Amino acid sequence: MTATSRAEELTGRLAAVHRRIDAALLESGRTDRPRLIVVTKYFPVADLRILAELGVADLGENRDQEASAKAQELADLGLRWHFIGQLQSNKARSVARYAHAVHSVDRASLVKALGKGVAAERETNPEGRSLDCFIQVDLSGADGATEGVSGHQRGGAAPEKVNTLGHLIEGTDGLSLAGVMAVAPLGREPRAAFEQLATISALLRTEFPAATGISAGMSGDLEAAVAVGATHLRIGSQVLGERPPLG
C-alpha cells in the first residue's frame, strides 16, 4: 500500500469513528465530547505521523519498549502518550519518561514505582509534568485480580480497593489521580459493566472531586461507554484496521 492510499484509508476510518461518536453523543443527549485515544500498538511510525496530520493528539500503547521508541522518534509532534496495558513495576521509570497518563494502575506497588519514576525524571527536569493515573478496575466479580497479582485476564483492582489506591496516588508526589478505567469483561453486557464503572467513579469523586475521568470503550463497545459518560475512548482497530503481522 502506498503512503497516499494509506493516508486515504486512515482518513476514512477516523471519520467513521467520529461519526459513531457523534451518533452516540446525540443518542445519549451529551454535549461534552470524550477524548479519543487511538491505540497504535504494533503499527508503524508512518501511520502515527498520518494520524497526527489528521488531528489525532492522543495515542495509546501497551508495550513499553515499543512506546518509548515511538515517543522518542515522534517527539517533534507534541503528542500525548497513554500507557494502557498491564504494567510491570520495573518498567515504571521508563514509562514515566514519555507517558502523560497511565490507564492501568491497579496495585500499591505500581503506584510507588511510578512515583519513584517521576521523581527520578524530575531530578533532571525539575519542571517536569505530573503523571495522570487512572485506576484500572476489575469488573469481573469476586474471582478477579488480587493485590499485586495479575492473574485475571483483564487485570485491575477490586472495586472495594479503588478509594485506597486513590489516596495512595494523591499522596504520591508527581502523580495525579485522573479517574477510573475498565475493560468490559468477556461474556458480560458492556453497558451494564460501564454503568458499574460509572457508579464506582461517582463514589471516588466524593473523596476526590477532580478525579472525573472515566476511561472506557473500545472499537466494539464505544456507544455503551459514551452512554454512561466515558471521558476517554480507546479505539484501535476501527481506526487502523487489522493488526500488522509481527516479526
CSV table of C-alpha atoms in Angstrom, one decimal:
chain,number,residue,atom,x,y,z
A,1,MET,CA,0.0,0.0,0.0
A,2,THR,CA,1.3,3.4,-0.9
A,3,ALA,CA,1.7,6.3,1.6
A,4,THR,CA,-1.1,8.1,-0.2
A,5,SER,CA,-3.6,5.2,-0.2
A,6,ARG,CA,-2.8,4.5,3.5
A,7,ALA,CA,-3.5,8.2,4.3
A,8,GLU,CA,-6.8,8.0,2.5
A,9,GLU,CA,-7.7,4.8,4.3
A,10,LEU,CA,-6.9,6.3,7.7
A,11,THR,CA,-8.8,9.4,6.9
A,12,GLY,CA,-11.9,7.5,6.1
A,13,ARG,CA,-11.6,5.2,9.1
A,14,LEU,CA,-11.1,8.1,11.5
A,15,ALA,CA,-14.0,9.9,10.1
A,16,ALA,CA,-16.2,6.9,10.5
A,17,VAL,CA,-15.2,6.6,14.2
A,18,HIS,CA,-16.0,10.3,14.7
A,19,ARG,CA,-19.5,9.7,13.1
A,20,ARG,CA,-20.1,6.8,15.6
A,21,ILE,CA,-19.1,9.1,18.5
A,22,ASP,CA,-21.3,11.9,17.2
A,23,ALA,CA,-24.3,9.5,16.9
A,24,ALA,CA,-23.7,8.1,20.4
A,25,LEU,CA,-23.5,11.6,21.9
A,26,LEU,CA,-26.8,12.5,20.1
A,27,GLU,CA,-28.4,9.3,21.4
A,28,SER,CA,-27.3,9.9,25.0
A,29,GLY,CA,-28.1,13.7,25.0
A,30,ARG,CA,-24.5,14.5,25.9
A,31,THR,CA,-22.9,17.8,24.8
A,32,ASP,CA,-19.4,17.1,26.1
A,33,ARG,CA,-17.1,15.1,23.8
A,34,PRO,CA,-14.9,12.3,25.1
A,35,ARG,CA,-11.2,12.4,24.3
A,36,LEU,CA,-10.3,9.9,21.5
A,37,ILE,CA,-7.2,7.9,22.2
A,38,VAL,CA,-6.1,6.0,19.1
A,39,VAL,CA,-4.4,2.7,20.2
A,40,THR,CA,-1.4,2.3,17.9
A,41,LYS,CA,0.4,-0.7,19.3
A,42,TYR,CA,2.2,-2.8,16.6
A,43,PHE,CA,1.5,-0.1,13.9
A,44,PRO,CA,4.4,1.7,12.3
A,45,VAL,CA,5.5,5.3,13.0
A,46,ALA,CA,4.4,6.2,9.5
A,47,ASP,CA,0.8,5.6,10.4
A,48,LEU,CA,1.2,7.7,13.6
A,49,ARG,CA,2.5,10.6,11.6
A,50,ILE,CA,-0.5,10.4,9.3
A,51,LEU,CA,-2.8,10.3,12.3
A,52,ALA,CA,-1.1,13.4,13.7
A,53,GLU,CA,-1.6,15.2,10.4
A,54,LEU,CA,-5.3,14.3,10.7
A,55,GLY,CA,-5.5,16.0,14.1
A,56,VAL,CA,-5.1,13.0,16.4
A,57,ALA,CA,-3.2,14.2,19.5
A,58,ASP,CA,-3.6,11.2,21.9
A,59,LEU,CA,-2.0,7.8,21.2
A,60,GLY,CA,-2.3,4.6,23.3
A,61,GLU,CA,0.4,1.9,23.6
A,62,ASN,CA,0.7,-1.1,25.9
A,63,ARG,CA,4.3,-2.2,25.4
A,64,ASP,CA,6.9,0.0,27.0
A,65,GLN,CA,9.8,-0.8,24.6
A,66,GLU,CA,7.7,0.0,21.5
A,67,ALA,CA,6.0,3.0,23.1
A,68,SER,CA,9.3,4.5,24.3
A,69,ALA,CA,10.9,4.2,20.8
A,70,LYS,CA,7.8,5.8,19.1
A,71,ALA,CA,7.6,8.7,21.6
A,72,GLN,CA,11.3,9.5,21.0
A,73,GLU,CA,11.0,9.4,17.3
A,74,LEU,CA,7.9,11.5,17.2
A,75,ALA,CA,8.9,14.0,19.9
A,76,ASP,CA,8.6,16.8,17.4
A,77,LEU,CA,4.8,16.3,17.1
A,78,GLY,CA,3.7,17.2,20.7
A,79,LEU,CA,1.6,14.1,21.1
A,80,ARG,CA,0.1,12.8,24.3
A,81,TRP,CA,1.1,9.2,25.2
A,82,HIS,CA,-1.3,7.0,27.1
A,83,PHE,CA,0.0,3.7,28.5
A,84,ILE,CA,-3.0,1.4,28.5
A,85,GLY,CA,-1.6,-2.1,29.2
A,86,GLN,CA,-0.7,-4.1,32.2
A,87,LEU,CA,2.5,-2.6,33.5
A,88,GLN,CA,5.3,-4.3,35.5
A,89,SER,CA,6.7,-2.2,38.3
A,90,ASN,CA,10.2,-2.5,36.9
A,91,LYS,CA,9.1,-0.6,33.7
A,92,ALA,CA,7.6,2.3,35.6
A,93,ARG,CA,10.6,4.6,35.4
A,94,SER,CA,10.8,4.1,31.6
A,95,VAL,CA,7.1,4.8,31.2
A,96,ALA,CA,7.4,8.0,33.4
A,97,ARG,CA,9.9,9.4,30.8
A,98,TYR,CA,7.4,9.7,28.0
A,99,ALA,CA,3.8,8.9,29.2
A,100,HIS,CA,1.3,11.6,30.0
A,101,ALA,CA,-1.1,9.1,31.5
A,102,VAL,CA,-1.2,5.5,32.7
A,103,HIS,CA,-4.6,3.9,32.5
A,104,SER,CA,-3.8,0.6,34.2
A,105,VAL,CA,-2.8,1.5,37.8
A,106,ASP,CA,-4.1,-1.5,39.8
A,107,ARG,CA,-1.9,-2.0,42.8
A,108,ALA,CA,0.0,-0.2,45.5
A,109,SER,CA,3.5,-1.4,44.4
A,110,LEU,CA,2.9,0.1,40.9
A,111,VAL,CA,1.8,3.5,42.4
A,112,LYS,CA,5.1,3.5,44.4
A,113,ALA,CA,7.1,2.6,41.4
A,114,LEU,CA,5.5,5.3,39.2
A,115,GLY,CA,6.1,7.8,41.9
A,116,LYS,CA,9.8,6.9,42.0
A,117,GLY,CA,10.0,7.1,38.3
A,118,VAL,CA,8.5,10.6,38.1
A,119,ALA,CA,10.9,11.7,41.0
A,120,ALA,CA,13.9,10.4,39.0
A,121,GLU,CA,12.8,12.3,35.9
A,122,ARG,CA,12.4,15.5,38.0
A,123,GLU,CA,16.0,15.2,39.1
A,124,THR,CA,17.0,16.2,35.6
A,125,ASN,CA,13.9,18.2,34.8
A,126,PRO,CA,12.5,19.9,37.9
A,127,GLU,CA,9.7,21.4,35.9
A,128,GLY,CA,8.6,18.1,34.6
A,129,ARG,CA,4.9,17.3,34.3
A,130,SER,CA,2.9,15.1,36.7
A,131,LEU,CA,1.7,11.7,35.6
A,132,ASP,CA,-2.1,11.2,35.3
A,133,CYS,CA,-3.1,7.9,36.8
A,134,PHE,CA,-6.3,6.0,36.1
A,135,ILE,CA,-7.2,3.2,38.5
A,136,GLN,CA,-8.0,0.1,36.4
A,137,VAL,CA,-11.0,-1.6,38.0
A,138,ASP,CA,-11.7,-5.3,37.7
A,139,LEU,CA,-15.4,-5.7,36.9
A,140,SER,CA,-15.4,-9.5,36.7
A,141,GLY,CA,-16.6,-10.1,40.2
A,142,ALA,CA,-15.2,-11.8,43.3
A,143,ASP,CA,-12.9,-14.1,41.3
A,144,GLY,CA,-11.0,-11.2,39.8
A,145,ALA,CA,-7.4,-9.9,40.3
A,146,THR,CA,-6.0,-9.6,43.8
A,147,GLU,CA,-3.5,-7.1,45.3
A,148,GLY,CA,-0.2,-7.5,43.5
A,149,VAL,CA,-1.4,-10.3,41.3
A,150,SER,CA,-2.3,-10.0,37.6
A,151,GLY,CA,-3.7,-13.5,37.1
A,152,HIS,CA,-7.1,-12.3,35.8
A,153,GLN,CA,-7.3,-11.9,32.0
A,154,ARG,CA,-8.3,-8.3,32.1
A,155,GLY,CA,-6.4,-7.1,35.2
A,156,GLY,CA,-7.5,-4.4,37.6
A,157,ALA,CA,-8.1,-3.7,41.2
A,158,ALA,CA,-11.2,-4.9,43.1
A,159,PRO,CA,-13.8,-2.2,43.3
A,160,GLU,CA,-13.5,-2.0,47.1
A,161,LYS,CA,-9.8,-1.1,46.8
A,162,VAL,CA,-10.3,1.8,44.5
A,163,ASN,CA,-10.5,4.5,47.1
A,164,THR,CA,-7.5,3.2,48.9
A,165,LEU,CA,-5.5,3.4,45.7
A,166,GLY,CA,-6.9,6.9,45.2
A,167,HIS,CA,-5.5,8.0,48.5
A,168,LEU,CA,-2.1,6.5,47.7
A,169,ILE,CA,-1.9,8.1,44.2
A,170,GLU,CA,-2.9,11.5,45.6
A,171,GLY,CA,-0.4,11.2,48.4
A,172,THR,CA,2.5,10.4,46.0
A,173,ASP,CA,4.4,13.4,44.7
A,174,GLY,CA,4.3,13.7,40.9
A,175,LEU,CA,1.2,11.6,40.4
A,176,SER,CA,-2.3,12.9,39.8
A,177,LEU,CA,-5.5,10.9,40.2
A,178,ALA,CA,-7.3,11.2,36.9
A,179,GLY,CA,-10.2,8.7,37.5
A,180,VAL,CA,-11.0,5.1,36.7
A,181,MET,CA,-10.6,2.7,33.8
A,182,ALA,CA,-12.1,-0.7,32.9
A,183,VAL,CA,-12.5,-3.1,30.1
A,184,ALA,CA,-15.9,-4.8,29.8
A,185,PRO,CA,-15.5,-8.4,30.9
A,186,LEU,CA,-15.8,-11.1,28.3
A,187,GLY,CA,-19.3,-12.5,28.2
A,188,ARG,CA,-20.9,-9.5,30.0
A,189,GLU,CA,-23.1,-6.8,28.5
A,190,PRO,CA,-20.8,-3.8,28.1
A,191,ARG,CA,-23.5,-1.3,29.1
A,192,ALA,CA,-24.0,-3.0,32.4
A,193,ALA,CA,-20.3,-3.1,33.1
A,194,PHE,CA,-19.8,0.5,32.2
A,195,GLU,CA,-22.7,1.5,34.4
A,196,GLN,CA,-20.9,-0.2,37.3
A,197,LEU,CA,-17.8,1.7,36.5
A,198,ALA,CA,-19.7,5.0,36.4
A,199,THR,CA,-21.0,4.2,39.9
A,200,ILE,CA,-17.5,3.5,41.1
A,201,SER,CA,-16.4,6.8,39.6
A,202,ALA,CA,-19.1,8.7,41.4
A,203,LEU,CA,-18.1,7.2,44.7
A,204,LEU,CA,-14.4,8.0,44.0
A,205,ARG,CA,-15.4,11.7,43.3
A,206,THR,CA,-17.0,12.1,46.7
A,207,GLU,CA,-13.5,12.0,48.1
A,208,PHE,CA,-11.5,13.2,45.1
A,209,PRO,CA,-13.7,15.7,43.1
A,210,ALA,CA,-11.1,16.3,40.5
A,211,ALA,CA,-10.9,12.6,39.5
A,212,THR,CA,-13.5,13.0,36.8
A,213,GLY,CA,-12.0,10.7,34.2
A,214,ILE,CA,-13.8,7.5,33.0
A,215,SER,CA,-11.6,5.6,30.5
A,216,ALA,CA,-13.9,3.0,28.9
A,217,GLY,CA,-15.0,1.9,25.5
A,218,MET,CA,-13.1,0.3,22.6
A,219,SER,CA,-13.9,-0.3,19.0
A,220,GLY,CA,-16.7,-2.8,19.7
A,221,ASP,CA,-18.4,-1.0,22.6
A,222,LEU,CA,-17.8,2.7,22.4
A,223,GLU,CA,-21.5,3.5,22.2
A,224,ALA,CA,-22.1,1.9,25.5
A,225,ALA,CA,-19.2,3.8,27.0
A,226,VAL,CA,-20.5,7.1,25.7
A,227,ALA,CA,-23.9,6.4,27.1
A,228,VAL,CA,-22.7,6.1,30.6
A,229,GLY,CA,-20.4,9.2,30.5
A,230,ALA,CA,-17.0,7.9,29.4
A,231,THR,CA,-14.5,10.8,29.1
A,232,HIS,CA,-11.8,8.8,27.3
A,233,LEU,CA,-12.3,6.2,24.5
A,234,ARG,CA,-9.5,3.8,23.5
A,235,ILE,CA,-10.1,2.9,19.9
A,236,GLY,CA,-7.6,0.8,17.8
A,237,SER,CA,-8.8,-1.5,15.0
A,238,GLN,CA,-11.7,0.7,13.9
A,239,VAL,CA,-9.2,3.4,13.0
A,240,LEU,CA,-6.1,1.5,12.0
A,241,GLY,CA,-7.6,-1.8,10.6
A,242,GLU,CA,-6.2,-5.3,11.2
A,243,ARG,CA,-3.1,-5.5,13.2
A,244,PRO,CA,0.0,-6.0,11.0
A,245,PRO,CA,1.8,-9.3,11.2
A,246,LEU,CA,4.5,-9.5,13.9
A,247,GLY,CA,8.1,-10.4,13.4
